[in-house]
Amino acid sequence: MFLAWRELKFARARFGLMGGVVALVAILVVILSGLSSGLVNDGVSGLKKLPVTAFAFDEETSIDSAFSRSTVTRDQLDDWAEQDGVAEAALFGNQLVNAEGPDGEAVDLALFGVAPDSFVAPTADQVLEGEGLDAPDGIVVSETIADQGLAVGDTVTIDRLGTELTIVGVLDGQHTYGHVDVAYVPLATWQEIHAGAMPGDDVRPEAYDEATAIALRAADDADIDLAAGDAAAATTAVSLEESFDASPGYAAETLTLDLIQTFLYAISALVVGAFFTVWTIQRRHEIAVARAMGASTGYLVRDALGQAAAVLVGSTVAGMAVGVGFGALLTSTPMPFALEPVPLAVAAVLLVGLGLVGAAAAVGRIARVDPLTALGGQR
Amino acid sequence: MTHPTTTTADAASAERRDGLRLADVTLTLGDGDSTVTALDHVSLTVPAGELLAVVGPSGAGKSSLLAVSGALTRPEFGTVLVDGVDVSTLSPARQAELRRERIGFVFQSGNLLPALTAVDQLRFALHATGRKVKDATRSPLDLLEQVGMAHKANRRPHELSGGERQRVGIARALVTAPALLLVDEPTAALDRARSHDVVELLAQETHQHGVATVMVTHDHDVLEHCDRVVRMEDGKLFD
C-alpha cells in the first residue's frame, strides 16, 4: 500500500469522483433497502408474527389471491389435525374490510378471525395495552392503529353491515397485512361478517364451520408432509413464507425493488471496473518502470487492490451513513420505511465485494505490462 | 579522474562484485518475415567501478543491449552474467528477483512516479524490492544529499526540472545498492551544462561505490567523463 496511499492523496480529485458515484449508489441502496423492508413489513408483518408453519387453502386455489378466495371447512381441519407432524391446527379467517371510526372517518382493517383459545390467537405477552381476545365484539389490533387515530375503547363500524367492534387490546409492534392494520376478531364474529350478516340476521349454520385457511403448526423437530395432508383433506398447503405471495401486491413490490437493487449493484461494479481499467491503462508506463525495478506482479496487484478496497470501503461507509441519516427522517413519516441491520450489512458487503470484483478484472492488466517498455522515451 | 576514499565496507563489497559479462550474445527481434538481428554475437565485460558508454545510431541495438543485460529479455544464445549470476535462462519471476537484488535502472527523463515525492521515489524502490528503509546501506535522504537534491526531497516530479528529475532517478537506481547500473539516454532531455553534471555524477557514483555502469547515449559531449566508450552498429560492438 506504499504507492496506493500516495496515489490516493495525489489523485484525490479523480478518486473522489469515483468514490462519489459509489457513495451515491450506497445512499440509493440504503433507501431502497429501507423501502423494501418497510413494504415487506407493511405487506406481511401480520403473517410473519403468527406462530404458523404452513397454511392449507382450499384445493386448487391460486396462491396469488388465496387469502381472499379460499374457503375451508371444519371437516378439512379435522383431516389435517390427524396428519403426522402437525402439533396444532386451527381455522384462520382473513378478510379486508372498510369501516368507520368513532368520528365517521374511514378505517381499513384486515380482520384475522381466530378462535380465542386457538394457537393463532394473540398471546397475553403480545398485548401491549388492554386485554386479549375474548368478547365476541372485541378486537385486538396492531400498534400502528394509532396512526389512524384509534385507541383502546374506540368502536369501529363495518361498512354496509353495521357490525360494531370495540378495540379491547393493542398488540406490541407492527401487525399489518396488505398495507392494512390487522384486527384480530373472534372466529364466530369473523364468520358472521364473512357471511355478510347484519347484526341480528340469521346466519346459515354452515357458515360457522368455514374459514379462509387452516393454520398449521409443526411439532418440534418434525416436518409436515404437505402433499399427504393435501391429499387427505383436499387442500393446497404452502409454507408460511410462500403464503406471503398471497398478500395483495407483495410479490410485485418485492420483485421490483429487488430488481432495482440488483441493477444498482451491477452499475456500481461496472463503474468501479471502468474507473480502474482507465486508471491502470494511464499508469502503464509507471507500472513498467516499477516492474523493471524488480517489483513483482503480486506486489503491484496487492497495492492496486488495496487501493480499490480503501476507496470502496470509504465511499460505501460514507454513503451508507448519509443514507441511514436520511432514512431516519423517513421512518417518522407514514411512508413504509424500515432500516434493518441485516439487509444493510448485506448491501454493504455486496457493494464492496462486487466493486472489488470489477477492480480485480481491471488490475489484472498489471500482469500483462512488459517491463521492457520502460526503456525508451516516456509514453 | 580521482578515486575518492571509500569506507572499508564499501571497498569490501566492491571487491566481491563481479560487474557484467556478456559472452557471444545474440538476440533476434520480430517474427516471421521481418526479423532483425538486434545483437549479433556480442561479447562484453564491464568490471565493477567502470563507467562504459555505448554510442551508435538509432536502431543499432543499444536498447537491446540494456534489455538483455538488465534481465528484461532473454537472448537466443550466449550467456549474460550479472554479478556472477547467469540471467540468460531465468524465468520472468526469477528475472524480476534478480533485478531487485542486483540491478539498477536509470531511465530517459527519470521516469519517476508522478504521485511520489523525491524521497518517496527512493523509499518506493526499497519497499517494492522487499527491503526496509532502515536497512538500506545508504539512507534515502543521505543519497539525495549526495546527488544534491536534499533541498527538494519533498517535491514531486512535476515540480522538478529535467536535470533534477534525472538526479533523483540516479539516486533511486542506487538506493538498492546494485552491482550493475544500466542507464538509458540520461541526457536526452537536458541542456549541455546539466548533461555534464548528470554524467559526472554517474561517474562519481560508479567509482566511489564499485558499480559496473553501462550508459547508452547519443550525446558525444559527455563521453569525456566515461572510462571506456564502445560503438554499436547493426547489432555488433566495436571498440
PDB file of C-alpha atoms in Angstrom, chain B residues 14-236:
ATOM      1  CA  ALA B  14      33.057  -3.534  -4.312  1.00  0.00           C
ATOM      2  CA  GLU B  15      35.799  -6.147  -4.493  1.00  0.00           C
ATOM      3  CA  ARG B  16      33.352  -9.003  -4.201  1.00  0.00           C
ATOM      4  CA  ARG B  17      31.229  -7.725  -7.017  1.00  0.00           C
ATOM      5  CA  ASP B  18      31.643  -9.023 -10.460  1.00  0.00           C
ATOM      6  CA  GLY B  19      30.094  -6.472 -12.831  1.00  0.00           C
ATOM      7  CA  LEU B  20      28.697  -7.575 -16.186  1.00  0.00           C
ATOM      8  CA  ARG B  21      29.921 -10.232 -18.622  1.00  0.00           C
ATOM      9  CA  LEU B  22      28.264 -10.922 -21.969  1.00  0.00           C
ATOM     10  CA  ALA B  23      29.619 -13.859 -23.979  1.00  0.00           C
ATOM     11  CA  ASP B  24      28.602 -14.363 -27.610  1.00  0.00           C
ATOM     12  CA  VAL B  25      25.086 -12.965 -27.052  1.00  0.00           C
ATOM     13  CA  THR B  26      22.652 -12.983 -29.966  1.00  0.00           C
ATOM     14  CA  LEU B  27      19.126 -11.531 -29.907  1.00  0.00           C
ATOM     15  CA  THR B  28      16.673 -11.501 -32.813  1.00  0.00           C
ATOM     16  CA  LEU B  29      13.619  -9.259 -32.702  1.00  0.00           C
ATOM     17  CA  GLY B  30      10.325  -9.628 -34.550  1.00  0.00           C
ATOM     18  CA  ASP B  31       8.912 -12.821 -36.008  1.00  0.00           C
ATOM     19  CA  GLY B  32       8.196 -14.382 -39.374  1.00  0.00           C
ATOM     20  CA  ASP B  33       9.283 -12.338 -42.379  1.00  0.00           C
ATOM     21  CA  SER B  34      10.640  -9.262 -40.649  1.00  0.00           C
ATOM     22  CA  THR B  35      13.309 -10.366 -38.213  1.00  0.00           C
ATOM     23  CA  VAL B  36      16.043  -8.005 -37.127  1.00  0.00           C
ATOM     24  CA  THR B  37      19.273  -9.151 -35.524  1.00  0.00           C
ATOM     25  CA  ALA B  38      19.413  -6.706 -32.622  1.00  0.00           C
ATOM     26  CA  LEU B  39      22.528  -8.228 -31.039  1.00  0.00           C
ATOM     27  CA  ASP B  40      24.963 -10.140 -33.233  1.00  0.00           C
ATOM     28  CA  HIS B  41      27.383 -12.313 -31.221  1.00  0.00           C
ATOM     29  CA  VAL B  42      28.132  -9.571 -28.716  1.00  0.00           C
ATOM     30  CA  SER B  43      30.783 -10.131 -26.056  1.00  0.00           C
ATOM     31  CA  LEU B  44      31.474  -7.507 -23.443  1.00  0.00           C
ATOM     32  CA  THR B  45      32.951  -7.258 -19.954  1.00  0.00           C
ATOM     33  CA  VAL B  46      32.279  -4.341 -17.622  1.00  0.00           C
ATOM     34  CA  PRO B  47      34.136  -4.673 -14.297  1.00  0.00           C
ATOM     35  CA  ALA B  48      32.900  -3.158 -11.054  1.00  0.00           C
ATOM     36  CA  GLY B  49      33.817   0.518 -10.839  1.00  0.00           C
ATOM     37  CA  GLU B  50      33.819   1.159 -14.596  1.00  0.00           C
ATOM     38  CA  LEU B  51      31.561   3.580 -16.471  1.00  0.00           C
ATOM     39  CA  LEU B  52      31.120   2.288 -20.002  1.00  0.00           C
ATOM     40  CA  ALA B  53      29.441   4.405 -22.664  1.00  0.00           C
ATOM     41  CA  VAL B  54      27.688   2.737 -25.598  1.00  0.00           C
ATOM     42  CA  VAL B  55      27.201   5.011 -28.619  1.00  0.00           C
ATOM     43  CA  GLY B  56      25.789   4.402 -32.044  1.00  0.00           C
ATOM     44  CA  PRO B  57      22.917   5.319 -34.364  1.00  0.00           C
ATOM     45  CA  SER B  58      19.273   4.618 -33.610  1.00  0.00           C
ATOM     46  CA  GLY B  59      18.330   1.010 -34.170  1.00  0.00           C
ATOM     47  CA  ALA B  60      21.913  -0.194 -33.721  1.00  0.00           C
ATOM     48  CA  GLY B  61      20.907  -2.423 -30.805  1.00  0.00           C
ATOM     49  CA  LYS B  62      21.840  -0.204 -27.869  1.00  0.00           C
ATOM     50  CA  SER B  63      18.472  -0.621 -26.127  1.00  0.00           C
ATOM     51  CA  SER B  64      18.595  -4.372 -26.761  1.00  0.00           C
ATOM     52  CA  LEU B  65      21.970  -4.463 -25.054  1.00  0.00           C
ATOM     53  CA  LEU B  66      20.401  -2.831 -21.992  1.00  0.00           C
ATOM     54  CA  ALA B  67      17.378  -5.129 -22.117  1.00  0.00           C
ATOM     55  CA  VAL B  68      19.493  -8.280 -22.241  1.00  0.00           C
ATOM     56  CA  SER B  69      21.950  -7.053 -19.593  1.00  0.00           C
ATOM     57  CA  GLY B  70      19.084  -5.944 -17.345  1.00  0.00           C
ATOM     58  CA  ALA B  71      17.311  -9.335 -17.437  1.00  0.00           C
ATOM     59  CA  LEU B  72      14.325  -7.812 -19.233  1.00  0.00           C
ATOM     60  CA  THR B  73      14.747 -10.075 -22.294  1.00  0.00           C
ATOM     61  CA  ARG B  74      16.299 -13.480 -22.763  1.00  0.00           C
ATOM     62  CA  PRO B  75      18.830 -13.786 -25.607  1.00  0.00           C
ATOM     63  CA  GLU B  76      18.663 -16.613 -28.151  1.00  0.00           C
ATOM     64  CA  PHE B  77      22.216 -17.686 -27.481  1.00  0.00           C
ATOM     65  CA  GLY B  78      25.088 -16.675 -25.344  1.00  0.00           C
ATOM     66  CA  THR B  79      25.405 -16.128 -21.647  1.00  0.00           C
ATOM     67  CA  VAL B  80      24.796 -12.985 -19.613  1.00  0.00           C
ATOM     68  CA  LEU B  81      26.442 -12.921 -16.188  1.00  0.00           C
ATOM     69  CA  VAL B  82      25.299 -10.182 -13.819  1.00  0.00           C
ATOM     70  CA  ASP B  83      27.441 -10.092 -10.712  1.00  0.00           C
ATOM     71  CA  GLY B  84      28.345 -13.727 -11.410  1.00  0.00           C
ATOM     72  CA  VAL B  85      24.743 -14.941 -11.941  1.00  0.00           C
ATOM     73  CA  ASP B  86      23.673 -16.289 -15.342  1.00  0.00           C
ATOM     74  CA  VAL B  87      20.438 -14.425 -16.167  1.00  0.00           C
ATOM     75  CA  SER B  88      20.064 -15.649 -19.747  1.00  0.00           C
ATOM     76  CA  THR B  89      17.905 -18.648 -18.812  1.00  0.00           C
ATOM     77  CA  LEU B  90      15.842 -17.352 -15.886  1.00  0.00           C
ATOM     78  CA  SER B  91      12.018 -17.325 -15.741  1.00  0.00           C
ATOM     79  CA  PRO B  92      10.340 -13.875 -15.711  1.00  0.00           C
ATOM     80  CA  ALA B  93       9.713 -14.147 -11.958  1.00  0.00           C
ATOM     81  CA  ARG B  94      13.363 -15.072 -11.255  1.00  0.00           C
ATOM     82  CA  GLN B  95      14.459 -12.276 -13.595  1.00  0.00           C
ATOM     83  CA  ALA B  96      12.418  -9.811 -11.531  1.00  0.00           C
ATOM     84  CA  GLU B  97      14.016 -11.158  -8.370  1.00  0.00           C
ATOM     85  CA  LEU B  98      17.490 -10.697  -9.849  1.00  0.00           C
ATOM     86  CA  ARG B  99      16.640  -7.145 -10.940  1.00  0.00           C
ATOM     87  CA  ARG B 100      15.508  -6.410  -7.388  1.00  0.00           C
ATOM     88  CA  GLU B 101      18.719  -7.721  -5.902  1.00  0.00           C
ATOM     89  CA  ARG B 102      21.454  -6.682  -8.290  1.00  0.00           C
ATOM     90  CA  ILE B 103      20.382  -4.215 -10.977  1.00  0.00           C
ATOM     91  CA  GLY B 104      19.555  -0.507 -11.010  1.00  0.00           C
ATOM     92  CA  PHE B 105      17.965   1.297 -13.944  1.00  0.00           C
ATOM     93  CA  VAL B 106      18.194   4.971 -14.840  1.00  0.00           C
ATOM     94  CA  PHE B 107      15.590   5.770 -17.484  1.00  0.00           C
ATOM     95  CA  GLN B 108      15.218   8.567 -20.002  1.00  0.00           C
ATOM     96  CA  SER B 109      13.977  11.762 -18.315  1.00  0.00           C
ATOM     97  CA  GLY B 110      13.982   9.966 -14.989  1.00  0.00           C
ATOM     98  CA  ASN B 111      10.669   8.129 -15.417  1.00  0.00           C
ATOM     99  CA  LEU B 112       9.728   8.995 -11.879  1.00  0.00           C
ATOM    100  CA  LEU B 113       6.307   8.067 -10.473  1.00  0.00           C
ATOM    101  CA  PRO B 114       4.173  11.247 -10.560  1.00  0.00           C
ATOM    102  CA  ALA B 115       2.455  10.635  -7.210  1.00  0.00           C
ATOM    103  CA  LEU B 116       5.670  10.349  -5.188  1.00  0.00           C
ATOM    104  CA  THR B 117       7.946  13.000  -3.712  1.00  0.00           C
ATOM    105  CA  ALA B 118      11.678  12.755  -4.424  1.00  0.00           C
ATOM    106  CA  VAL B 119      12.453  10.959  -1.174  1.00  0.00           C
ATOM    107  CA  ASP B 120       9.435   8.651  -1.620  1.00  0.00           C
ATOM    108  CA  GLN B 121      10.772   7.634  -5.048  1.00  0.00           C
ATOM    109  CA  LEU B 122      13.749   6.155  -3.214  1.00  0.00           C
ATOM    110  CA  ARG B 123      11.640   4.686  -0.414  1.00  0.00           C
ATOM    111  CA  PHE B 124       9.358   3.078  -3.006  1.00  0.00           C
ATOM    112  CA  ALA B 125      12.365   1.477  -4.719  1.00  0.00           C
ATOM    113  CA  LEU B 126      13.295  -0.093  -1.372  1.00  0.00           C
ATOM    114  CA  HIS B 127       9.715  -1.055  -0.494  1.00  0.00           C
ATOM    115  CA  ALA B 128       8.900  -2.565  -3.902  1.00  0.00           C
ATOM    116  CA  THR B 129      12.050  -4.684  -3.760  1.00  0.00           C
ATOM    117  CA  GLY B 130      11.254  -6.059  -0.317  1.00  0.00           C
ATOM    118  CA  ARG B 131      13.806  -4.000   1.611  1.00  0.00           C
ATOM    119  CA  LYS B 132      13.319  -1.955   4.734  1.00  0.00           C
ATOM    120  CA  VAL B 133      14.188   1.736   4.612  1.00  0.00           C
ATOM    121  CA  LYS B 134      16.201   1.496   7.843  1.00  0.00           C
ATOM    122  CA  ASP B 135      18.279  -1.418   6.485  1.00  0.00           C
ATOM    123  CA  ALA B 136      19.393   0.438   3.361  1.00  0.00           C
ATOM    124  CA  THR B 137      23.178   0.805   3.119  1.00  0.00           C
ATOM    125  CA  ARG B 138      22.665   4.422   2.121  1.00  0.00           C
ATOM    126  CA  SER B 139      19.566   6.083   3.535  1.00  0.00           C
ATOM    127  CA  PRO B 140      17.252   7.782   1.011  1.00  0.00           C
ATOM    128  CA  LEU B 141      17.894  11.229   2.490  1.00  0.00           C
ATOM    129  CA  ASP B 142      21.692  10.772   2.551  1.00  0.00           C
ATOM    130  CA  LEU B 143      21.612   9.619  -1.030  1.00  0.00           C
ATOM    131  CA  LEU B 144      19.500  12.616  -2.081  1.00  0.00           C
ATOM    132  CA  GLU B 145      22.042  14.807  -0.276  1.00  0.00           C
ATOM    133  CA  GLN B 146      24.875  13.215  -2.269  1.00  0.00           C
ATOM    134  CA  VAL B 147      23.154  13.813  -5.605  1.00  0.00           C
ATOM    135  CA  GLY B 148      22.483  17.399  -4.494  1.00  0.00           C
ATOM    136  CA  MET B 149      18.709  17.024  -4.169  1.00  0.00           C
ATOM    137  CA  ALA B 150      18.208  17.050  -0.381  1.00  0.00           C
ATOM    138  CA  HIS B 151      16.662  20.523  -0.532  1.00  0.00           C
ATOM    139  CA  LYS B 152      13.888  19.225  -2.812  1.00  0.00           C
ATOM    140  CA  ALA B 153      13.268  15.907  -1.071  1.00  0.00           C
ATOM    141  CA  ASN B 154       9.568  16.658  -0.652  1.00  0.00           C
ATOM    142  CA  ARG B 155       8.858  17.867  -4.171  1.00  0.00           C
ATOM    143  CA  ARG B 156       7.003  15.758  -6.709  1.00  0.00           C
ATOM    144  CA  PRO B 157       8.360  15.177 -10.250  1.00  0.00           C
ATOM    145  CA  HIS B 158       6.235  17.914 -11.842  1.00  0.00           C
ATOM    146  CA  GLU B 159       7.867  20.441  -9.510  1.00  0.00           C
ATOM    147  CA  LEU B 160      11.402  19.435 -10.578  1.00  0.00           C
ATOM    148  CA  SER B 161      13.448  20.417 -13.633  1.00  0.00           C
ATOM    149  CA  GLY B 162      14.676  17.789 -16.105  1.00  0.00           C
ATOM    150  CA  GLY B 163      18.155  17.701 -14.556  1.00  0.00           C
ATOM    151  CA  GLU B 164      16.719  17.425 -11.056  1.00  0.00           C
ATOM    152  CA  ARG B 165      14.449  14.568 -12.117  1.00  0.00           C
ATOM    153  CA  GLN B 166      17.428  12.753 -13.578  1.00  0.00           C
ATOM    154  CA  ARG B 167      19.413  13.190 -10.338  1.00  0.00           C
ATOM    155  CA  VAL B 168      16.514  11.731  -8.355  1.00  0.00           C
ATOM    156  CA  GLY B 169      16.318   8.914 -10.926  1.00  0.00           C
ATOM    157  CA  ILE B 170      20.012   8.131 -10.377  1.00  0.00           C
ATOM    158  CA  ALA B 171      19.591   8.186  -6.600  1.00  0.00           C
ATOM    159  CA  ARG B 172      16.577   5.852  -6.936  1.00  0.00           C
ATOM    160  CA  ALA B 173      18.601   3.384  -9.008  1.00  0.00           C
ATOM    161  CA  LEU B 174      21.442   3.436  -6.463  1.00  0.00           C
ATOM    162  CA  VAL B 175      19.421   3.174  -3.247  1.00  0.00           C
ATOM    163  CA  THR B 176      19.163  -0.614  -3.554  1.00  0.00           C
ATOM    164  CA  ALA B 177      22.997  -0.813  -3.838  1.00  0.00           C
ATOM    165  CA  PRO B 178      23.025  -2.606  -7.220  1.00  0.00           C
ATOM    166  CA  ALA B 179      26.055  -4.356  -8.698  1.00  0.00           C
ATOM    167  CA  LEU B 180      25.071  -3.230 -12.192  1.00  0.00           C
ATOM    168  CA  LEU B 181      23.689   0.160 -13.174  1.00  0.00           C
ATOM    169  CA  LEU B 182      22.028   0.418 -16.587  1.00  0.00           C
ATOM    170  CA  VAL B 183      21.491   3.935 -17.881  1.00  0.00           C
ATOM    171  CA  ASP B 184      19.245   4.695 -20.871  1.00  0.00           C
ATOM    172  CA  GLU B 185      19.916   8.042 -22.606  1.00  0.00           C
ATOM    173  CA  PRO B 186      20.196  10.038 -19.365  1.00  0.00           C
ATOM    174  CA  THR B 187      20.835  13.357 -21.112  1.00  0.00           C
ATOM    175  CA  ALA B 188      18.192  13.119 -23.850  1.00  0.00           C
ATOM    176  CA  ALA B 189      16.056  15.880 -22.335  1.00  0.00           C
ATOM    177  CA  LEU B 190      18.834  18.019 -20.822  1.00  0.00           C
ATOM    178  CA  ASP B 191      20.852  21.048 -21.906  1.00  0.00           C
ATOM    179  CA  ARG B 192      24.656  20.921 -22.165  1.00  0.00           C
ATOM    180  CA  ALA B 193      25.569  22.087 -18.678  1.00  0.00           C
ATOM    181  CA  ARG B 194      23.081  19.786 -16.988  1.00  0.00           C
ATOM    182  CA  SER B 195      24.160  16.854 -19.160  1.00  0.00           C
ATOM    183  CA  HIS B 196      27.717  17.226 -17.916  1.00  0.00           C
ATOM    184  CA  ASP B 197      26.517  17.461 -14.298  1.00  0.00           C
ATOM    185  CA  VAL B 198      24.448  14.302 -14.591  1.00  0.00           C
ATOM    186  CA  VAL B 199      27.129  12.183 -16.275  1.00  0.00           C
ATOM    187  CA  GLU B 200      29.754  13.458 -13.853  1.00  0.00           C
ATOM    188  CA  LEU B 201      27.501  12.333 -11.029  1.00  0.00           C
ATOM    189  CA  LEU B 202      27.166   8.898 -12.647  1.00  0.00           C
ATOM    190  CA  ALA B 203      30.946   8.599 -12.993  1.00  0.00           C
ATOM    191  CA  GLN B 204      31.484   9.655  -9.396  1.00  0.00           C
ATOM    192  CA  GLU B 205      28.940   7.138  -8.043  1.00  0.00           C
ATOM    193  CA  THR B 206      30.320   4.371 -10.265  1.00  0.00           C
ATOM    194  CA  HIS B 207      33.857   4.894  -8.993  1.00  0.00           C
ATOM    195  CA  GLN B 208      33.030   5.507  -5.341  1.00  0.00           C
ATOM    196  CA  HIS B 209      30.679   2.585  -4.881  1.00  0.00           C
ATOM    197  CA  GLY B 210      32.159  -0.052  -7.148  1.00  0.00           C
ATOM    198  CA  VAL B 211      29.201  -0.291  -9.510  1.00  0.00           C
ATOM    199  CA  ALA B 212      29.508  -1.552 -13.068  1.00  0.00           C
ATOM    200  CA  THR B 213      27.719   1.080 -15.162  1.00  0.00           C
ATOM    201  CA  VAL B 214      26.581   0.783 -18.773  1.00  0.00           C
ATOM    202  CA  MET B 215      25.280   4.042 -20.239  1.00  0.00           C
ATOM    203  CA  VAL B 216      23.633   4.185 -23.632  1.00  0.00           C
ATOM    204  CA  THR B 217      23.863   7.673 -25.151  1.00  0.00           C
ATOM    205  CA  HIS B 218      23.648   9.750 -28.300  1.00  0.00           C
ATOM    206  CA  ASP B 219      25.454  12.597 -26.640  1.00  0.00           C
ATOM    207  CA  HIS B 220      29.137  12.652 -27.639  1.00  0.00           C
ATOM    208  CA  ASP B 221      29.781  15.718 -25.441  1.00  0.00           C
ATOM    209  CA  VAL B 222      29.602  13.716 -22.252  1.00  0.00           C
ATOM    210  CA  LEU B 223      31.961  10.886 -23.263  1.00  0.00           C
ATOM    211  CA  GLU B 224      34.916  12.614 -21.591  1.00  0.00           C
ATOM    212  CA  HIS B 225      33.534  11.536 -18.210  1.00  0.00           C
ATOM    213  CA  CYS B 226      33.413   7.854 -19.190  1.00  0.00           C
ATOM    214  CA  ASP B 227      36.129   5.275 -18.566  1.00  0.00           C
ATOM    215  CA  ARG B 228      35.582   3.462 -21.849  1.00  0.00           C
ATOM    216  CA  VAL B 229      33.470   4.001 -24.962  1.00  0.00           C
ATOM    217  CA  VAL B 230      32.197   1.296 -27.316  1.00  0.00           C
ATOM    218  CA  ARG B 231      30.264   1.823 -30.526  1.00  0.00           C
ATOM    219  CA  MET B 232      27.363  -0.300 -31.760  1.00  0.00           C
ATOM    220  CA  GLU B 233      26.294  -0.683 -35.330  1.00  0.00           C
ATOM    221  CA  ASP B 234      23.869  -3.236 -36.761  1.00  0.00           C
ATOM    222  CA  GLY B 235      23.959  -5.269 -33.565  1.00  0.00           C
ATOM    223  CA  LYS B 236      27.747  -5.506 -33.459  1.00  0.00           C
TER     224      LYS B 236
END
